[in-house]
mmCIF file with all atom_site columns, C-alpha atoms in Angstrom:
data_model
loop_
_atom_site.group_PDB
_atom_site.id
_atom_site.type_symbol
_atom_site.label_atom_id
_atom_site.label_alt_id
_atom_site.label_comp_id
_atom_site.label_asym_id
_atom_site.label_entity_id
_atom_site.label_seq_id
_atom_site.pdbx_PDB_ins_code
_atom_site.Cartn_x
_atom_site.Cartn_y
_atom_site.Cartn_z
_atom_site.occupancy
_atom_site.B_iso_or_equiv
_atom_site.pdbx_formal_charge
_atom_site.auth_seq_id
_atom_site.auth_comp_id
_atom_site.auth_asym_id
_atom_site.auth_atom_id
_atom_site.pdbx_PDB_model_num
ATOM 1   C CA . UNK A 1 1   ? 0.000   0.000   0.000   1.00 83.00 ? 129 UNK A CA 1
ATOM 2   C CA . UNK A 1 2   ? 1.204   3.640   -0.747  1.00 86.00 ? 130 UNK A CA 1
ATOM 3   C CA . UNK A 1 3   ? 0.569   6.382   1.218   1.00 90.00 ? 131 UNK A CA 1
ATOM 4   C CA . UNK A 1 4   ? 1.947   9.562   1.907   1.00 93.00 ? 132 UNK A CA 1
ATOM 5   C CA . UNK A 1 5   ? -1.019  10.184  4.552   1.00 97.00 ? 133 UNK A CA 1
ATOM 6   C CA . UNK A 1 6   ? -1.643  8.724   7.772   1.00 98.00 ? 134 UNK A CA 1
ATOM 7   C CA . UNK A 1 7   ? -3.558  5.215   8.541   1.00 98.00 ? 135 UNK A CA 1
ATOM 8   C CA . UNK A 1 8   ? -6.686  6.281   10.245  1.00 98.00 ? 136 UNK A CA 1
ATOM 9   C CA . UNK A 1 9   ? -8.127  3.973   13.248  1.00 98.00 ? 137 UNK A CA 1
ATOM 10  C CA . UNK A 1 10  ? -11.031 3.265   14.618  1.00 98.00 ? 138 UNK A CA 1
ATOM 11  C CA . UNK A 1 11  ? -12.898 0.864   17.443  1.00 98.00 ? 139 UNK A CA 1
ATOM 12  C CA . UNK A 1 12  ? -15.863 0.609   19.670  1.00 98.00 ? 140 UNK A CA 1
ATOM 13  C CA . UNK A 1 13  ? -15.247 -1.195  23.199  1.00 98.00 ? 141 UNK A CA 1
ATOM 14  C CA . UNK A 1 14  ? -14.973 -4.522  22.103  1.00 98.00 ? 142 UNK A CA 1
ATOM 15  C CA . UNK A 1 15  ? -12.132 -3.800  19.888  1.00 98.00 ? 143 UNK A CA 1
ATOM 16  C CA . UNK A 1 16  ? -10.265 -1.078  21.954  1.00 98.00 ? 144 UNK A CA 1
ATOM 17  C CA . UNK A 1 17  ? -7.545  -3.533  23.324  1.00 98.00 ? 145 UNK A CA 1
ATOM 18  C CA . UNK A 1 18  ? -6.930  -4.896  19.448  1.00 98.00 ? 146 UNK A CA 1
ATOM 19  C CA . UNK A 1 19  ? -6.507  -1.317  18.188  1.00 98.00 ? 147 UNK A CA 1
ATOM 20  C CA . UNK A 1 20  ? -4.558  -0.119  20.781  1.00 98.00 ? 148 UNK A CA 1
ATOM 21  C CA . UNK A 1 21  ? -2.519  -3.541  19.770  1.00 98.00 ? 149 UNK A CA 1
ATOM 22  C CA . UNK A 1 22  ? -2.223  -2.299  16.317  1.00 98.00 ? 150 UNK A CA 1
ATOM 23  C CA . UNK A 1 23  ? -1.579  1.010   17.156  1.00 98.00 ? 151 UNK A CA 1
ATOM 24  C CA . UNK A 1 24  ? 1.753   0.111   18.677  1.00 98.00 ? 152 UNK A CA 1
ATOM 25  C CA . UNK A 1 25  ? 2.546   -2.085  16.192  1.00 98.00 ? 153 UNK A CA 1
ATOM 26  C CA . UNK A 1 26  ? 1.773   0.338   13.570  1.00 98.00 ? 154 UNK A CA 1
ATOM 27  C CA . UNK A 1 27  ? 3.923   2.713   15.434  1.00 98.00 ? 155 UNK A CA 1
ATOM 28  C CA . UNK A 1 28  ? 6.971   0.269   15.551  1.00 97.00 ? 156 UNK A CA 1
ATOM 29  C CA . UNK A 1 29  ? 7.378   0.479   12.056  1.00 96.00 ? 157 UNK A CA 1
ATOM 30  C CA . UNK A 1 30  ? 7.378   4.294   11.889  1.00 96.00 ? 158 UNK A CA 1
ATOM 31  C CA . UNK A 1 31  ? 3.700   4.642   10.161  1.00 97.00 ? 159 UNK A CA 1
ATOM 32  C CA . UNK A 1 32  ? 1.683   8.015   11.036  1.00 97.00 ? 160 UNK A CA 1
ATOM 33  C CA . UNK A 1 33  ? -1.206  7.398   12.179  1.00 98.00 ? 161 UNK A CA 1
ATOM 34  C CA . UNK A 1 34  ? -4.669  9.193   13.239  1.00 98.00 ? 162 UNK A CA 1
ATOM 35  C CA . UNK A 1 35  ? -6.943  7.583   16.188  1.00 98.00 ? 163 UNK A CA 1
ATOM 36  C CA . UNK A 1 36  ? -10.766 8.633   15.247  1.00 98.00 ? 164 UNK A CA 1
ATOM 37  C CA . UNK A 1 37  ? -11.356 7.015   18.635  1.00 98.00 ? 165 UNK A CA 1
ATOM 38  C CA . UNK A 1 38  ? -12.679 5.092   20.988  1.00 98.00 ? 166 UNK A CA 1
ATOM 39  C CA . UNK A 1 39  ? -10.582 5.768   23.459  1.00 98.00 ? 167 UNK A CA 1
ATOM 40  C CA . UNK A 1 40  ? -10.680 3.498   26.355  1.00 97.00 ? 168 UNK A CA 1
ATOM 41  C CA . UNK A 1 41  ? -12.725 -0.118  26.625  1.00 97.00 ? 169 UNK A CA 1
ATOM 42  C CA . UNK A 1 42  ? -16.114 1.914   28.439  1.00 98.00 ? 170 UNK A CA 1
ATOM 43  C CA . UNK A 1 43  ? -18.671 0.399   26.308  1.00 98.00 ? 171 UNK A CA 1
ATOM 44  C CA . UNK A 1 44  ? -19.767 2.885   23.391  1.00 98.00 ? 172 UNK A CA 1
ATOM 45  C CA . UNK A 1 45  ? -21.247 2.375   19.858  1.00 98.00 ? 173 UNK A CA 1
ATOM 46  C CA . UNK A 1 46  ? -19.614 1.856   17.113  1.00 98.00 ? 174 UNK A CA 1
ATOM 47  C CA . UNK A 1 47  ? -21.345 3.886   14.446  1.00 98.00 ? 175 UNK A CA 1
ATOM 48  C CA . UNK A 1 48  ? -19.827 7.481   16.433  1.00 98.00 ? 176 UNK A CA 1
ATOM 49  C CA . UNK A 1 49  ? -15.969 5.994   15.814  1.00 98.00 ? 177 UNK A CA 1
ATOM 50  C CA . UNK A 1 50  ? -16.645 4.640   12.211  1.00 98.00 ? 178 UNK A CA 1
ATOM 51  C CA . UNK A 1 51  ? -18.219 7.925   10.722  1.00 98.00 ? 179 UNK A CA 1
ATOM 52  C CA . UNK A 1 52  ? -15.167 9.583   11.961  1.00 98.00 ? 180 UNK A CA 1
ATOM 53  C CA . UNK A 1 53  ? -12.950 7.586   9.903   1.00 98.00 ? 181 UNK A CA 1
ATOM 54  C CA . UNK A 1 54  ? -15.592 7.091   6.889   1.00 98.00 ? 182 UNK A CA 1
ATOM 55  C CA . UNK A 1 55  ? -15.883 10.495  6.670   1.00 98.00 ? 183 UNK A CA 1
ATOM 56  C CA . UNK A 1 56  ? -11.618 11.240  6.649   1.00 98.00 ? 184 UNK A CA 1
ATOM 57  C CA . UNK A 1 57  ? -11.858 8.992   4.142   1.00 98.00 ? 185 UNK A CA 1
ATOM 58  C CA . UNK A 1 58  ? -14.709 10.917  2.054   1.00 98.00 ? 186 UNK A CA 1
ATOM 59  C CA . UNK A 1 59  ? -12.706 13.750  2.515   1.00 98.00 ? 187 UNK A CA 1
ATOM 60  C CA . UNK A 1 60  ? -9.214  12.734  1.566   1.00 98.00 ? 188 UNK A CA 1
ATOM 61  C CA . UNK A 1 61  ? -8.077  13.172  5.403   1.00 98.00 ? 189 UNK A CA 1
ATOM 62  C CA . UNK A 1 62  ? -6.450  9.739   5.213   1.00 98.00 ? 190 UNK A CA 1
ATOM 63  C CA . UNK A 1 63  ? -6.088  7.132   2.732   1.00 97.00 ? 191 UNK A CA 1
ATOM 64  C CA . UNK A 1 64  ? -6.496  3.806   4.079   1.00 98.00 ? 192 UNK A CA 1
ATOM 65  C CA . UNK A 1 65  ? -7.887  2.780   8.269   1.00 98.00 ? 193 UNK A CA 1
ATOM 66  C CA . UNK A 1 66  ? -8.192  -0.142  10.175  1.00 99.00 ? 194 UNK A CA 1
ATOM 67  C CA . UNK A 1 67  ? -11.156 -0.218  12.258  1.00 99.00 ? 195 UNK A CA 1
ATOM 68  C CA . UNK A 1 68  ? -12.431 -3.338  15.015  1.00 98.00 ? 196 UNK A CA 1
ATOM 69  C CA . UNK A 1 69  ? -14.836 -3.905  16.482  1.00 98.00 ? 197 UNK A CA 1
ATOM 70  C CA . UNK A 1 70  ? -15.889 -7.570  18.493  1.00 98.00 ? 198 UNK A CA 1
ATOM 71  C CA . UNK A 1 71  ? -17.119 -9.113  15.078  1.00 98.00 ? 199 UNK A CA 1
ATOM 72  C CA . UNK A 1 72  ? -15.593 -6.571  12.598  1.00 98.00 ? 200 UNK A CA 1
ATOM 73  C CA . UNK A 1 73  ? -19.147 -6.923  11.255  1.00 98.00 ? 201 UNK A CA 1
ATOM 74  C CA . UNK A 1 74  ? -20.885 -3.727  12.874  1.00 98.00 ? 202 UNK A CA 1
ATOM 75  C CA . UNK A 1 75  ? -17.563 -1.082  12.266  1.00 98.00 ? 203 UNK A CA 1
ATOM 76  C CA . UNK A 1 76  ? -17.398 -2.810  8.505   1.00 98.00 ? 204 UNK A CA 1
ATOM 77  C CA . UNK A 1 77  ? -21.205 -1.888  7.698   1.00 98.00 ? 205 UNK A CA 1
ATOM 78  C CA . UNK A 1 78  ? -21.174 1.774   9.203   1.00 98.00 ? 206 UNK A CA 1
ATOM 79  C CA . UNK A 1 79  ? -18.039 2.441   7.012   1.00 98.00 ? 207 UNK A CA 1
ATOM 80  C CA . UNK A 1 80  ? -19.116 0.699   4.152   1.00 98.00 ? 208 UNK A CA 1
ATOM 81  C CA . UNK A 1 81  ? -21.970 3.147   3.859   1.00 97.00 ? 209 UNK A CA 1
ATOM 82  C CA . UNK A 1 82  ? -19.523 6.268   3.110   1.00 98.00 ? 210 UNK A CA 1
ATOM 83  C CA . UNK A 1 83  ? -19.569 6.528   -0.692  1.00 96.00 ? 211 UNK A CA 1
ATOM 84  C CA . UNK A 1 84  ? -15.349 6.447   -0.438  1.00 97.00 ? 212 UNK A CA 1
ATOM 85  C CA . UNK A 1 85  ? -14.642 3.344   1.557   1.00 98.00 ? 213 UNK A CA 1
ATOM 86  C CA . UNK A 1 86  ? -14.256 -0.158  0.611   1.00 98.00 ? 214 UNK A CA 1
ATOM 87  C CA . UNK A 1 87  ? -13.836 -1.733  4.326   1.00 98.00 ? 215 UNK A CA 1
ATOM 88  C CA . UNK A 1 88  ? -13.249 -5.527  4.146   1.00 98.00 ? 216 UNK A CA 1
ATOM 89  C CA . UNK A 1 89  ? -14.018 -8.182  7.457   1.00 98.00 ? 217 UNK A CA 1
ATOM 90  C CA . UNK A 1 90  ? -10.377 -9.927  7.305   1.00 98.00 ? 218 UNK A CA 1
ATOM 91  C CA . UNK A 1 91  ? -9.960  -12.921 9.876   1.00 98.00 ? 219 UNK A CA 1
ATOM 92  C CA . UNK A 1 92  ? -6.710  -14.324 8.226   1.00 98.00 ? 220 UNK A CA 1
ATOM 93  C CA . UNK A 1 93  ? -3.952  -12.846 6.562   1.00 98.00 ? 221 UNK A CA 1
ATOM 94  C CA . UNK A 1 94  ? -4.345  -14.253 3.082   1.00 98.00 ? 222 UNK A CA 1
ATOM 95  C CA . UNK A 1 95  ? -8.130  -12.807 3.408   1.00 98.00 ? 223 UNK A CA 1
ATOM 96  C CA . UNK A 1 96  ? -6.570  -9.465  4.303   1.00 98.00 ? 224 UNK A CA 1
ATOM 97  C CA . UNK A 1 97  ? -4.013  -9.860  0.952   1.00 98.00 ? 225 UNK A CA 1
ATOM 98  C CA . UNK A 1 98  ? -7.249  -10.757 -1.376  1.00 98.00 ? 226 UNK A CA 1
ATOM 99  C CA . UNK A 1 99  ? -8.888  -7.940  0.077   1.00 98.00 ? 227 UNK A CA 1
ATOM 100 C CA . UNK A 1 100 ? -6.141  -5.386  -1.241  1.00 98.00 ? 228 UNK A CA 1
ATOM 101 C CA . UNK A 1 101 ? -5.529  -7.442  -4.150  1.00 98.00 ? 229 UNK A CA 1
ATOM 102 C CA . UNK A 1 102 ? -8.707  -7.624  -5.605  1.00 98.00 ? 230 UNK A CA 1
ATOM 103 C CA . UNK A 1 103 ? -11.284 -5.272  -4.340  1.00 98.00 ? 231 UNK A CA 1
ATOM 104 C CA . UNK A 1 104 ? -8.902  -2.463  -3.744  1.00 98.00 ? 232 UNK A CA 1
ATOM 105 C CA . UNK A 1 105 ? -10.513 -2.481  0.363   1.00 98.00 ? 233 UNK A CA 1
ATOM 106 C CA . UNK A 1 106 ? -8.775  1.089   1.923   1.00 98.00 ? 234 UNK A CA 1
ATOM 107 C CA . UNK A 1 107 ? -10.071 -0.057  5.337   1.00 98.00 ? 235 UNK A CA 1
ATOM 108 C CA . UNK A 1 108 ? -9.283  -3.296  7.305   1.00 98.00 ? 236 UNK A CA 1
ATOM 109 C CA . UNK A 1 109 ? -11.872 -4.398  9.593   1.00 98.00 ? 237 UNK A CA 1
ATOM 110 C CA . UNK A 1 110 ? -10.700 -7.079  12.307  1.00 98.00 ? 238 UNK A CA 1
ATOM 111 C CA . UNK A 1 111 ? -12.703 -8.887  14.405  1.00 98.00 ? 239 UNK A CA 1
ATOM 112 C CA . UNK A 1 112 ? -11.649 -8.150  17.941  1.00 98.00 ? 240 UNK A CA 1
ATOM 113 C CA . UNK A 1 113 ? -12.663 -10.948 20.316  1.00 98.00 ? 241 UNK A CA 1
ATOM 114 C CA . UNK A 1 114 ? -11.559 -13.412 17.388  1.00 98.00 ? 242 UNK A CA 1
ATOM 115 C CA . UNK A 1 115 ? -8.252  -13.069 16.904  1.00 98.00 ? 243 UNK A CA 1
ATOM 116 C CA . UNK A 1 116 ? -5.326  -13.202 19.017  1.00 98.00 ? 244 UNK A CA 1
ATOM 117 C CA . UNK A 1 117 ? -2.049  -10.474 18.809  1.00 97.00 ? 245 UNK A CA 1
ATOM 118 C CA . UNK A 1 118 ? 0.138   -12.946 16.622  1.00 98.00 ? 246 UNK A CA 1
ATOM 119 C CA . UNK A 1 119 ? -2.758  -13.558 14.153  1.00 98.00 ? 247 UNK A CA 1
ATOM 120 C CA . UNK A 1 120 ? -3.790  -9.662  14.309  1.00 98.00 ? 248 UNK A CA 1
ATOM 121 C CA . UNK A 1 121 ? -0.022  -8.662  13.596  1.00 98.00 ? 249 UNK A CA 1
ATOM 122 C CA . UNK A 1 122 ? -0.554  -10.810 10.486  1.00 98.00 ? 250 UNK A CA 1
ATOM 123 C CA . UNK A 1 123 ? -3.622  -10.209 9.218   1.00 98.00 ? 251 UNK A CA 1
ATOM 124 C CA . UNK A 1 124 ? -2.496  -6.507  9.479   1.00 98.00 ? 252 UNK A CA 1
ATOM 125 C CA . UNK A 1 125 ? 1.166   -6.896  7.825   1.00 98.00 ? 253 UNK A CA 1
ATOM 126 C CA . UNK A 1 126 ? -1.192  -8.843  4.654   1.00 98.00 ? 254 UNK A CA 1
ATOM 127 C CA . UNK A 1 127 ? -3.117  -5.481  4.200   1.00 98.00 ? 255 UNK A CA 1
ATOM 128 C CA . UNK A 1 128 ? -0.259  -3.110  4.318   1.00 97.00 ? 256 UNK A CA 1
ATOM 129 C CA . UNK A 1 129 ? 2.272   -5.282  2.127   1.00 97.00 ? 257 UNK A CA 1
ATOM 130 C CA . UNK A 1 130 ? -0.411  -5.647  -0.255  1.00 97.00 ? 258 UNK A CA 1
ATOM 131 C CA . UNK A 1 131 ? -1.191  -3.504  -3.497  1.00 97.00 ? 259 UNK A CA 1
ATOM 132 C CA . UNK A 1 132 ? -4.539  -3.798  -5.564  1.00 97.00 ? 260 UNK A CA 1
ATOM 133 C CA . UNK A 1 133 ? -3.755  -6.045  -8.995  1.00 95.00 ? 261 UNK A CA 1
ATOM 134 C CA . UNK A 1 134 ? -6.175  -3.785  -11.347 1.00 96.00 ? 262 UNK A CA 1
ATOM 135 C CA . UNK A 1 135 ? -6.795  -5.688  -14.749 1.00 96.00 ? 263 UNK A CA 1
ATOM 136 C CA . UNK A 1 136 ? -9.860  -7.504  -14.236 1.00 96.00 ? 264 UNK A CA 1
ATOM 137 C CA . UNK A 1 137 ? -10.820 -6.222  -10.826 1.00 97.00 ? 265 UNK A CA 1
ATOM 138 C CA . UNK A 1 138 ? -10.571 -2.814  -11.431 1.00 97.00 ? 266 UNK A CA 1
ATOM 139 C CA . UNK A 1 139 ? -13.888 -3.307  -13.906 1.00 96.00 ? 267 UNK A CA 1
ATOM 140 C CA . UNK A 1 140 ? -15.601 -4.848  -10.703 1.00 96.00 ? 268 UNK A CA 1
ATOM 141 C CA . UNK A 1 141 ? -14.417 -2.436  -8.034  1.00 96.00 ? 269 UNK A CA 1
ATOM 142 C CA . UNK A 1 142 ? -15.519 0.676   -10.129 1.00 96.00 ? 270 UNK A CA 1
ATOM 143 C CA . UNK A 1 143 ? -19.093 -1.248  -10.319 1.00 95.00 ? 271 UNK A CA 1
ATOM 144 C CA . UNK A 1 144 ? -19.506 -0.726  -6.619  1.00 94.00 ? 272 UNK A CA 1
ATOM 145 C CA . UNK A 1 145 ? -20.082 2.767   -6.279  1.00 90.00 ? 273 UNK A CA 1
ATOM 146 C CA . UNK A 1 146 ? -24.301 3.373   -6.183  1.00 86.00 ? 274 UNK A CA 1
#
């Protein structure tokens, strides 16, 4: 992925502790990032922390975000309805490489209570290394815009 902007992330309570994971991790490797909240594990809704980063997105704030929630389900469908992002549900790495590969996602969304740090580090590492293949995908991303 190529980016001269920072990652944008995102969470509700269930997947505070996983950001916060991939925060640091993101960190570690020098990569600027922007935290459109939550904040600590007090139990919130999702929908307030994913608009933040949907919109950033709309806007050109930030590229690409990684957002969790306890399924990834929830935080995928409230950023999925901004008309910029492409948020995939990625419980494996080679998911998370498809996901950049072939639908061109700009948002990761884990599924906090599912994975554990090792698997999150990889499923995250998939997304970044990846870049979108075009050719006969790009014909099938550009169809998903309403």
């Amino acid at each position: 992925m190529k980016t001269n902007k920072p990652i944008g992330l995102c969470s509700d309570h269930a997947g505070y502790e996983t950001k916060e994971l991939v925060k640091a991790y993101l960190e570690g490797k020098g990569i600027a990032l922007h935290d459109y909240g939550c904040y600590s594990d007090e139990r919130c809704d999702y929908p307030d922390f994913a608009h933040g980063l949907g919109r950033a997105i709309d806007v050109g704030e930030v590229d690409y975000g990684i957002a969790v929630c306890g399924s990834g389900n929830g935080i995928s469908m409230a950023l999925n309805k901004h008309a910029s992002v492409r948020a995939a549900l990625c419980w494996c790495a080679e998911i998370a490489g498809l996901a950049r590969a072939h639908n061109d996602a700009n948002v990761l969304s884990i599924p906090g209570r599912f994975v554990d740090e090792e698997l999150c580090r990889s499923i995250v590492e998939a997304f970044l290394s990846s870049e979108f293949e075009g050719g006969r995908h790009a014909g099938r991303v550009a169809k998903i815009p309403l």
